[in-house]
Structures are given as structure tokens and as C-alpha cells.
Tab-separated table of C-alpha atoms and ligand atoms in Angstrom:
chain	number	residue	atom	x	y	z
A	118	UNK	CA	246.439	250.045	-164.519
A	119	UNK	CA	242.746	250.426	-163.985
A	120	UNK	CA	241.292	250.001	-160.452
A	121	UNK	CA	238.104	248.652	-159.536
A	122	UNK	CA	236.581	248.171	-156.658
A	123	UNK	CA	233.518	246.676	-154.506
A	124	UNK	CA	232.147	248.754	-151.655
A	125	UNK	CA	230.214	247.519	-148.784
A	126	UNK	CA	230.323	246.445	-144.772
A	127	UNK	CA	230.430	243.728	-144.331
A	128	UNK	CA	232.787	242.769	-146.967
A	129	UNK	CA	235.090	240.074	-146.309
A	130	UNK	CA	232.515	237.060	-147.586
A	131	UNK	CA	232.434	238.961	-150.946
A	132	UNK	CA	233.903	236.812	-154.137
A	133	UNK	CA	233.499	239.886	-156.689
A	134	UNK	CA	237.631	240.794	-156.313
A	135	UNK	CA	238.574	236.396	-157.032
A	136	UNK	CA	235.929	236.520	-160.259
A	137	UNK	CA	236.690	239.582	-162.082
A	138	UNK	CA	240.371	239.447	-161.072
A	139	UNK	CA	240.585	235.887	-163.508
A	140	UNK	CA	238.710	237.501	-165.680
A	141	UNK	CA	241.004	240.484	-166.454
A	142	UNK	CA	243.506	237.535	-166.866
A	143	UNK	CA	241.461	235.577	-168.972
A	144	UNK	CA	240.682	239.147	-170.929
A	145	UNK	CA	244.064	240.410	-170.713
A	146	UNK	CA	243.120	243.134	-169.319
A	147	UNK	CA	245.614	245.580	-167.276
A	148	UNK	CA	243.461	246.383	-164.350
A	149	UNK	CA	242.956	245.192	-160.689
A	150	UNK	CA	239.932	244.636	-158.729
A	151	UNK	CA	239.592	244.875	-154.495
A	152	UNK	CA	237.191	245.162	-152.348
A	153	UNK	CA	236.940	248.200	-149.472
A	154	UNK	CA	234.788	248.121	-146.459
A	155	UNK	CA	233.565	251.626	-145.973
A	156	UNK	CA	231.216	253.823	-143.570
A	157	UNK	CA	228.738	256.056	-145.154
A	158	UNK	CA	230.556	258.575	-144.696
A	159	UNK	CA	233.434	257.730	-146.488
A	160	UNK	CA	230.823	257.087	-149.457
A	161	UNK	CA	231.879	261.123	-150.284
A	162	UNK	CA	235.545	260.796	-150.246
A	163	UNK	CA	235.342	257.349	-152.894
A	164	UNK	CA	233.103	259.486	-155.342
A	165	UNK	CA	234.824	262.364	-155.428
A	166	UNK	CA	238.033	260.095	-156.604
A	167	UNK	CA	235.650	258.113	-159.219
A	168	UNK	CA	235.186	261.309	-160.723
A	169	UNK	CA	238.666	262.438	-160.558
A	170	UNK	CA	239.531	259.325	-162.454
A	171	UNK	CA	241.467	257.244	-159.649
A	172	UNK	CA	238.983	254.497	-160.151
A	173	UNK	CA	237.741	253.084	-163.053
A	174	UNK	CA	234.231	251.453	-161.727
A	175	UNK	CA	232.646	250.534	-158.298
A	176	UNK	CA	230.296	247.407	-157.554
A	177	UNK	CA	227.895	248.099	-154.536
A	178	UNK	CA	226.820	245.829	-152.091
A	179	UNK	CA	225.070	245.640	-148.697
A	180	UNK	CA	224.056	248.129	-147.227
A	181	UNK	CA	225.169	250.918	-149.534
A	182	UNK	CA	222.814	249.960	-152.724
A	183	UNK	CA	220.141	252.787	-152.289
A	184	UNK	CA	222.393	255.453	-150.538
A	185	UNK	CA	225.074	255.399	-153.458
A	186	UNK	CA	222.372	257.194	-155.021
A	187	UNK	CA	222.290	261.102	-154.059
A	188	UNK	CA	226.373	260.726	-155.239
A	189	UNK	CA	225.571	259.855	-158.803
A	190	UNK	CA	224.397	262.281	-161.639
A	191	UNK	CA	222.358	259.568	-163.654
A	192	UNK	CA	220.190	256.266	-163.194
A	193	UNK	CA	219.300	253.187	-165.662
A	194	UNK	CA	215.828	252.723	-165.406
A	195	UNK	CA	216.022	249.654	-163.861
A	196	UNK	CA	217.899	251.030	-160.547
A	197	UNK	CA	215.549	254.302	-160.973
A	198	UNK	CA	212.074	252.060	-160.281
A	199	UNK	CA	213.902	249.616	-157.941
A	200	UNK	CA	216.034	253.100	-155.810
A	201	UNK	CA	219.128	250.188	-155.967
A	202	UNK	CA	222.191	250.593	-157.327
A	203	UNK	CA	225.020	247.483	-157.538
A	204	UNK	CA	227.034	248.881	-160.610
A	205	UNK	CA	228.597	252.159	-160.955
A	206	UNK	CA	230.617	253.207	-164.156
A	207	UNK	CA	232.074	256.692	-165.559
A	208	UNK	CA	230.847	258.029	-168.540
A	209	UNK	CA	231.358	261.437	-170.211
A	210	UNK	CA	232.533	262.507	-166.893
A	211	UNK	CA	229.035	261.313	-165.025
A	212	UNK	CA	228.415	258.876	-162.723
A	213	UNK	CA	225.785	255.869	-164.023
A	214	UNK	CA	224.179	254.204	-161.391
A	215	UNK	CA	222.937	250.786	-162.609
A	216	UNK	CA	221.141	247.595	-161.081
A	217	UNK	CA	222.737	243.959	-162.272
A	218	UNK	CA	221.190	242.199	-159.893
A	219	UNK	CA	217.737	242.109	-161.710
A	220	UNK	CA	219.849	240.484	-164.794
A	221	UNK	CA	221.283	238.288	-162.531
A	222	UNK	CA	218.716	237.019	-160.945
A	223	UNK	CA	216.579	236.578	-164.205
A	224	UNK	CA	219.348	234.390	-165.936
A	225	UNK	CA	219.900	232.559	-162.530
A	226	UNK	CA	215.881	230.930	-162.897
A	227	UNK	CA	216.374	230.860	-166.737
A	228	UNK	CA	219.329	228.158	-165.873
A	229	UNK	CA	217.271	226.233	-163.260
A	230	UNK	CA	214.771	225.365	-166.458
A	231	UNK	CA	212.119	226.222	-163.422
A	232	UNK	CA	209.175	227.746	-164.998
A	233	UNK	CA	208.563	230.769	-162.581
A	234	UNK	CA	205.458	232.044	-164.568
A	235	UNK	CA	202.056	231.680	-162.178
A	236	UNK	CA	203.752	230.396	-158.961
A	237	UNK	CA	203.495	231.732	-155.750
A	238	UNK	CA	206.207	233.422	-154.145
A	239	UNK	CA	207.116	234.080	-150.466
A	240	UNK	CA	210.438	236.333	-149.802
A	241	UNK	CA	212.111	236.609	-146.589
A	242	UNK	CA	214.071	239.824	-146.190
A	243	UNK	CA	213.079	243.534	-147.270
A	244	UNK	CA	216.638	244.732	-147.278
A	245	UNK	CA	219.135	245.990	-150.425
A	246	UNK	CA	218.336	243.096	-153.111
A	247	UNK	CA	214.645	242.615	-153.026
A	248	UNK	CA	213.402	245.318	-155.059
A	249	UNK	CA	215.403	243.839	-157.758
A	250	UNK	CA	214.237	240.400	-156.800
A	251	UNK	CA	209.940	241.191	-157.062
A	252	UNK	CA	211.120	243.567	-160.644
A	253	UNK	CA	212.828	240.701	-161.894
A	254	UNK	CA	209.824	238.059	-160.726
A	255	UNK	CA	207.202	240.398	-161.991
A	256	UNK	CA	209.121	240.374	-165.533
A	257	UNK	CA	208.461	236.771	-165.190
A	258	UNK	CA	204.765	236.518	-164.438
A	259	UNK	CA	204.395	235.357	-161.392
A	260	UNK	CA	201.260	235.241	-159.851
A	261	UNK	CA	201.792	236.213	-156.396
A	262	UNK	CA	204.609	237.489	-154.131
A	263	UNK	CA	204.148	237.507	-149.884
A	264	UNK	CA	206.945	239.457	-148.146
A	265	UNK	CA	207.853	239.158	-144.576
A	266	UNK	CA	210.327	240.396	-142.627
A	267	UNK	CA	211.520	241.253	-139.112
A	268	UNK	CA	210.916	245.007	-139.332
A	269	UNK	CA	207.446	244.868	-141.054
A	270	UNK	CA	207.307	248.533	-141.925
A	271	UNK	CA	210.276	247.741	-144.681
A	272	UNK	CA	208.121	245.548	-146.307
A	273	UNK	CA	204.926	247.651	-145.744
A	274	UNK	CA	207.101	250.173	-147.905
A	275	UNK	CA	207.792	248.062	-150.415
A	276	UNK	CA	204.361	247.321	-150.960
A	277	UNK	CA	203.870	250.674	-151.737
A	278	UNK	CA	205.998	251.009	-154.919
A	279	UNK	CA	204.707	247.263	-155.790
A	280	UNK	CA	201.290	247.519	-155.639
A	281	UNK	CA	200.769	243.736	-156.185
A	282	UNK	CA	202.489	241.981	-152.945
A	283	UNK	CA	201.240	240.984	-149.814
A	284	UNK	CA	202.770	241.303	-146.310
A	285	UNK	CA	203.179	238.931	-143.667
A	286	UNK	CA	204.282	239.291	-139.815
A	287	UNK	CA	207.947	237.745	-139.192
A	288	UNK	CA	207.705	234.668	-138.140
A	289	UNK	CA	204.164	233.968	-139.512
A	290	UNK	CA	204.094	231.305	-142.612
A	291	UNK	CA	202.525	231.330	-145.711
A	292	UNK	CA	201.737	228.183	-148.794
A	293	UNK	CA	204.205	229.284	-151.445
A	294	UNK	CA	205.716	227.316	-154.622
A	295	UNK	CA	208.903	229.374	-154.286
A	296	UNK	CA	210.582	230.626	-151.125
A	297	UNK	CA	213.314	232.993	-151.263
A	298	UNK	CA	216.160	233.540	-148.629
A	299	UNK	CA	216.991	237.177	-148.862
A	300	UNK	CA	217.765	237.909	-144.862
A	301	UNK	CA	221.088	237.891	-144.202
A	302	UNK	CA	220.566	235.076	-141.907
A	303	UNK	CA	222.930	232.091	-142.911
A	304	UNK	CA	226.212	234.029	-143.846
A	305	UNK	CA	227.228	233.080	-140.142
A	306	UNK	CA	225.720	229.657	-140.082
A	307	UNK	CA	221.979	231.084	-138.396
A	308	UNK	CA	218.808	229.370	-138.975
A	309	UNK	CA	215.920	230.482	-139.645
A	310	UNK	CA	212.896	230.221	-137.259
A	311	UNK	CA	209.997	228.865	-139.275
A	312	UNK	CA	208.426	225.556	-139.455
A	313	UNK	CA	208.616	224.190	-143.465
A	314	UNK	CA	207.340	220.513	-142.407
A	315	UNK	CA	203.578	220.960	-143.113
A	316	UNK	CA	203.885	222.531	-146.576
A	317	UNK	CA	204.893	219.858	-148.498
A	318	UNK	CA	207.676	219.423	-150.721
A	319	UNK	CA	208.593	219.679	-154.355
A	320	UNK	CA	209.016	223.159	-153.883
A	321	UNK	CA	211.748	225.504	-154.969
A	322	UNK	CA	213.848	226.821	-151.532
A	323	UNK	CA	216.513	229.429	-153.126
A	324	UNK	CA	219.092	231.484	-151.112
A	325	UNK	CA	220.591	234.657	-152.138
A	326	UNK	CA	223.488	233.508	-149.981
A	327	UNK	CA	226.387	232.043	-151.944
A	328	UNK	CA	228.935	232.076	-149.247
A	329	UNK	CA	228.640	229.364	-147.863
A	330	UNK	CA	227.282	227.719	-150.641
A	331	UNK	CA	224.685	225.579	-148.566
A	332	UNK	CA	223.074	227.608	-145.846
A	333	UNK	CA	220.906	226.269	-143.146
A	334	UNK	CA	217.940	227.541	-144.880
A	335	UNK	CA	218.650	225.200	-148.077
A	336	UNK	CA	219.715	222.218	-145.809
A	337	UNK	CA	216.349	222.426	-144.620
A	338	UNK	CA	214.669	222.947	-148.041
A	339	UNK	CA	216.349	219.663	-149.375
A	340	UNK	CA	215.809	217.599	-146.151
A	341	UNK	CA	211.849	217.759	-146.559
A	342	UNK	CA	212.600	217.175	-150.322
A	343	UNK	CA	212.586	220.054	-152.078
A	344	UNK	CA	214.630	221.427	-155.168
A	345	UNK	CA	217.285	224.047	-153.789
A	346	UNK	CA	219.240	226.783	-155.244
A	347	UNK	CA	222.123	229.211	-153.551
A	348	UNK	CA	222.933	232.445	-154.751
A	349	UNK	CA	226.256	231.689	-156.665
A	350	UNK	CA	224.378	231.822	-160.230
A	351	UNK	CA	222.504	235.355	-159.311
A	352	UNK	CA	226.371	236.023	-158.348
A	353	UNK	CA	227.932	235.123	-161.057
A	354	UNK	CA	225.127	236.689	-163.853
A	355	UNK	CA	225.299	240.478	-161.997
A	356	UNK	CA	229.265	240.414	-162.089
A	357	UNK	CA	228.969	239.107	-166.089
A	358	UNK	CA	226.713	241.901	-166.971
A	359	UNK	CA	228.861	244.585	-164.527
A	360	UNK	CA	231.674	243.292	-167.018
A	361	UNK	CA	229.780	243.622	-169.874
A	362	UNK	CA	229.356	247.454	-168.636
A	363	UNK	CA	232.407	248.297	-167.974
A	364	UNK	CA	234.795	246.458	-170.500
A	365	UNK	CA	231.953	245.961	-173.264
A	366	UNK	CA	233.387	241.802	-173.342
A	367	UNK	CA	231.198	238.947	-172.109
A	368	UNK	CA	233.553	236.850	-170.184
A	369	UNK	CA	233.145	233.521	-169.781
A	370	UNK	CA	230.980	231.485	-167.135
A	371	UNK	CA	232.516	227.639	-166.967
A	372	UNK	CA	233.514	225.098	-165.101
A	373	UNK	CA	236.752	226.777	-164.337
A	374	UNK	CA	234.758	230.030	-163.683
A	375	UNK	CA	232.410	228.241	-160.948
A	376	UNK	CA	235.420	226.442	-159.691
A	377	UNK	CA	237.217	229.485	-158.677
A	378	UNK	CA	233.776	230.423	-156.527
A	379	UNK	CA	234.338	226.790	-154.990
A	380	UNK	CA	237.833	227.275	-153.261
A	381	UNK	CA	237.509	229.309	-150.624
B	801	LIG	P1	219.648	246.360	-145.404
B	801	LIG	O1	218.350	245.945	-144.762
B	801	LIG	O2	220.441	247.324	-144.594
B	801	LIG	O3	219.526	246.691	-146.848
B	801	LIG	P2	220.417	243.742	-146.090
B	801	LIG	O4	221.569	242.882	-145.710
B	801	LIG	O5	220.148	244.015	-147.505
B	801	LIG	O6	220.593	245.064	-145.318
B	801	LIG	O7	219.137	243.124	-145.462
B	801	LIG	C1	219.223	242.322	-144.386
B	801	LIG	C2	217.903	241.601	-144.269
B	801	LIG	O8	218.069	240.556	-143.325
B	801	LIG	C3	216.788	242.476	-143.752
B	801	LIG	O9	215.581	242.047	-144.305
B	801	LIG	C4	216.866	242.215	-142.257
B	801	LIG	O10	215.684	242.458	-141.560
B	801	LIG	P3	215.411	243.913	-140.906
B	801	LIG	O11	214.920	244.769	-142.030
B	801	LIG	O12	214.420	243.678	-139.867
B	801	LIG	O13	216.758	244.381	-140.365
B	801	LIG	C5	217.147	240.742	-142.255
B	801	LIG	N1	217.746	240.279	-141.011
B	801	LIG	C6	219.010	240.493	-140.576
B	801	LIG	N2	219.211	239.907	-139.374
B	801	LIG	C7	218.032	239.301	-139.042
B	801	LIG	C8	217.575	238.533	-137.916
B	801	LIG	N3	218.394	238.264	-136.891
B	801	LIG	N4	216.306	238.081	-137.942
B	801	LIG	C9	215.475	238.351	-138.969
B	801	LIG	N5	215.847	239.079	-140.048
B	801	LIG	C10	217.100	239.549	-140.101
């Protein structure tokens, strides 16, 4: 039986093991999927047994995206220009680092039939998934992206691979068509500490955060009449393209499929 597995700390709120698992059902495939909360320095110890065989594929999520890196012997170039990894599978005896999430993320906007291309866009976070969240908008033309977050010199650094953001102190806010949730404020029921109510509305509030499915943050966004959007679809498009990788099938994405994401 093949073993997969998703690494990360925290863990627990994690739905990867529920979708892939009916998936390898729905596939027939003979394999099993869990997740493992690790330290970094276990990160040796799980490679070393990926390359011995004794697992079949990892999935990487906070905070382990960019230091999975020194462990593996080749990038795509997506994960190369964005340093993150989410997707690990063994080929000819190397180690392929790649990045979903930028796939994920893309189809997740495609399905809102929201057309991205010249809006403004202010992120909140600098941590694992934004790299892949400005490649992805960038792909899509927009025309501006503002990042802010608590420890300003993460964004100041991000700035410096994408030439074309801007920066904004924490807690400072900004006009935007688009505002992104990618803190991990919300997984434990935390607002956030910024005034919306003099922006206007009709504006797009999306969270990274699928679990829970409606975070502060988006209760907000939708009280002061915006559009909102949680992470599930992001969620669901970077595990269909990790299964794409490693099983070369493209498994479904329902009703039953979202369902399953539902019932926790
Ligand atoms: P990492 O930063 O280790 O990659 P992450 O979960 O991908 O982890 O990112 C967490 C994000 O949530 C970061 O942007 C973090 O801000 P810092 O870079 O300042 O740590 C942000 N975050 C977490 N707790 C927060 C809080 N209480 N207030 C504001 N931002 C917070």
C-alpha cells in the first residue's frame, strides 16, 4: 500500500488526509493518506525515508513550505521563483519540489467568474502562501498589489523578488478592489483589527482560511456588502493538481467532493 502524507505544525485543521483518502476510493487506488505534525528537525529523518521508498509523496504546509527546500535535489520553476514548496513527489530516485498552490489559487478566481485583470489588490500576511498568491495574481494582470503585515521586514523582502508591490505598516489601510486574508488570523476564531466601513462595498473580501469555512474576516466582508470567498476552492484545486502529480488521474471535484470538506 502506498503512503502519503501531509507535513506541517499546526496540523490538526488540515482536510488534505479526508479529500485524497475518497479519492483513492473513488480511484481505486491501494494507498493511504495521513497527516504528521513535525519539528524541523524531524524534516531530515521524513526525507531520508521518501528516498528510501517508505513514502510515496509528501504535501507541505505551514510553516515548512520554503525550508523543505535544501532536502530536495530538484525544483519546478514555479516553486524555484516563488522559494515554496507544497508538493513533493519521487522521481528517478530524486526528490521534486513543486508549488500547487499557484494552480490552485488561479482556478479558485477562474470559478468566481471575477475578472481579476486591472484591480487593485491588498494582501494581509507575508508568510508561506503569498509568494504563490502575487505569482499567481501577476499571471492575471492585476494592476496593483499592497502588502502588509505585522513583521514589515517579511513583506519588505518580498518586495524585493516582486519588484512591482507596495508595502504598508500593519494596521495601516489601504483602497483596494480585492482584499486577501492570508494571516493566520481566523483559524481560532480572531479578528482582524482594521476598520473596512469607509471603503465601500462591492468589493471582493477572500480568505485563504477554509477551516472554518466563514472566518471573522469574511463575516465582516459580507456585513458591509461585499462578495466573499474562503479558501476551500484554492484547497481543493492544489490537492487536484498534487493528484494529478502523483497518480497522473484528475479526480473529480463535485458536490459529493465539497460535501466531504463540509462535515467536519
Ligand atoms: P510563516 O510566516 O511561518 O510562513 P504562515 O502561517 O504562513 O507562517 O504565516 C502566518 C501569517 O500570519 C504571517 O503573515 C504572520 O505575520 P508575521 O510575519 O508577523 O508573523 C501572520 N500573523 C500570525 N499571527 C498574527 C497576529 N496575531 N497578528 C498579525 N499577523 C499575524
Amino acid at each position: 500500500m502506498k503512503k502519503y502524507f501531509v507535513i506541517g505544525n499546526p496540523i490538526d485543521h488540515s482536510l488534505s488526509p479526508k479529500l485524497h483518502n475518497h479519492w483513492f476510493k473513488e480511484n481505486k487506488i491501494d494507498a493511504i493518506y495521513d497527516k504528521k505534525k513535525i519539528k524541523e528537525n524531524d524534516l531530515k529523518n521524513v526525507f531520508s525515508e521518501f528516498k528510501e521508498n517508505k513514502i510515496n509523496g509528501i504535501n507541505v504546509t505551514v510553516p515548512f513550505k520554503k525550508s523543505v527546500i535544501p532536502y530536495l535535489d530538484e525544483l519546478s520553476p514555479e516553486a524555484d521563483q516563488t522559494q515554496s514548496v507544497n508538493t513533493i513527489i519521487l522521481s528517478n530516485n530524486n526528490l521534486i519540489g513543486h508549488n500547487t498552490d499557484i494552480a490552485g489559487f488561479t482556478q479558485a478566481i477562474k470559478n468566481l467568474n471575477f475578472d481579476i485583470k486591472g484591480k487593485k489588490i491588498f494582501i494581509l500576511g507575508a508568510g508561506g502562501v503569498v509568494p504563490s498568491i502575487i505569482f499567481a495574481l501577476n499571471k492575471m494582470n492585476v494592476a496593483k498589489i499592497i502588502v502588509s503585515n505585522r513583521t514589515k521586514n517579511k513583506a519588505e523582502e518580498l518586495k524585493s523578488r516582486f519588484l512591482n508591490l507596495d508595502v504598508l505598516d500593519w494596521g495601516d489601510i489601504t483602497d483596494f478592489d480585492v482584499i486577501i486574508n492570508a494571516t493566520s488570523l481566523g483559524l481560532k476564531e480572531e479578528s482582524i483589527n482594521l476598520d473596512f466601513s469607509k471603503l465601500g462595498n462591492n468589493k471582493l473580501f477572500y480568505d485563504v482560511i477554509y477551516n472554518p469555512l466563514e472566518t471573522n474576516f469574511l463575516k465582516e466582508g459580507k456585513k458591509l456588502g461585499n462578495r466573499t470567498e474562503n479558501g476551500k476552492f484554492m484547497f481543493v484545486y492544489q490537492a487536484f493538481e498534487a493528484f494529478k502529480l502523483w497518480h497522473g488521474i484528475e479526480p473529480s471535484i463535485n458536490k459529493e467532493t465539497l460535501e466531504i470538506l463540509s462535515n467536519d
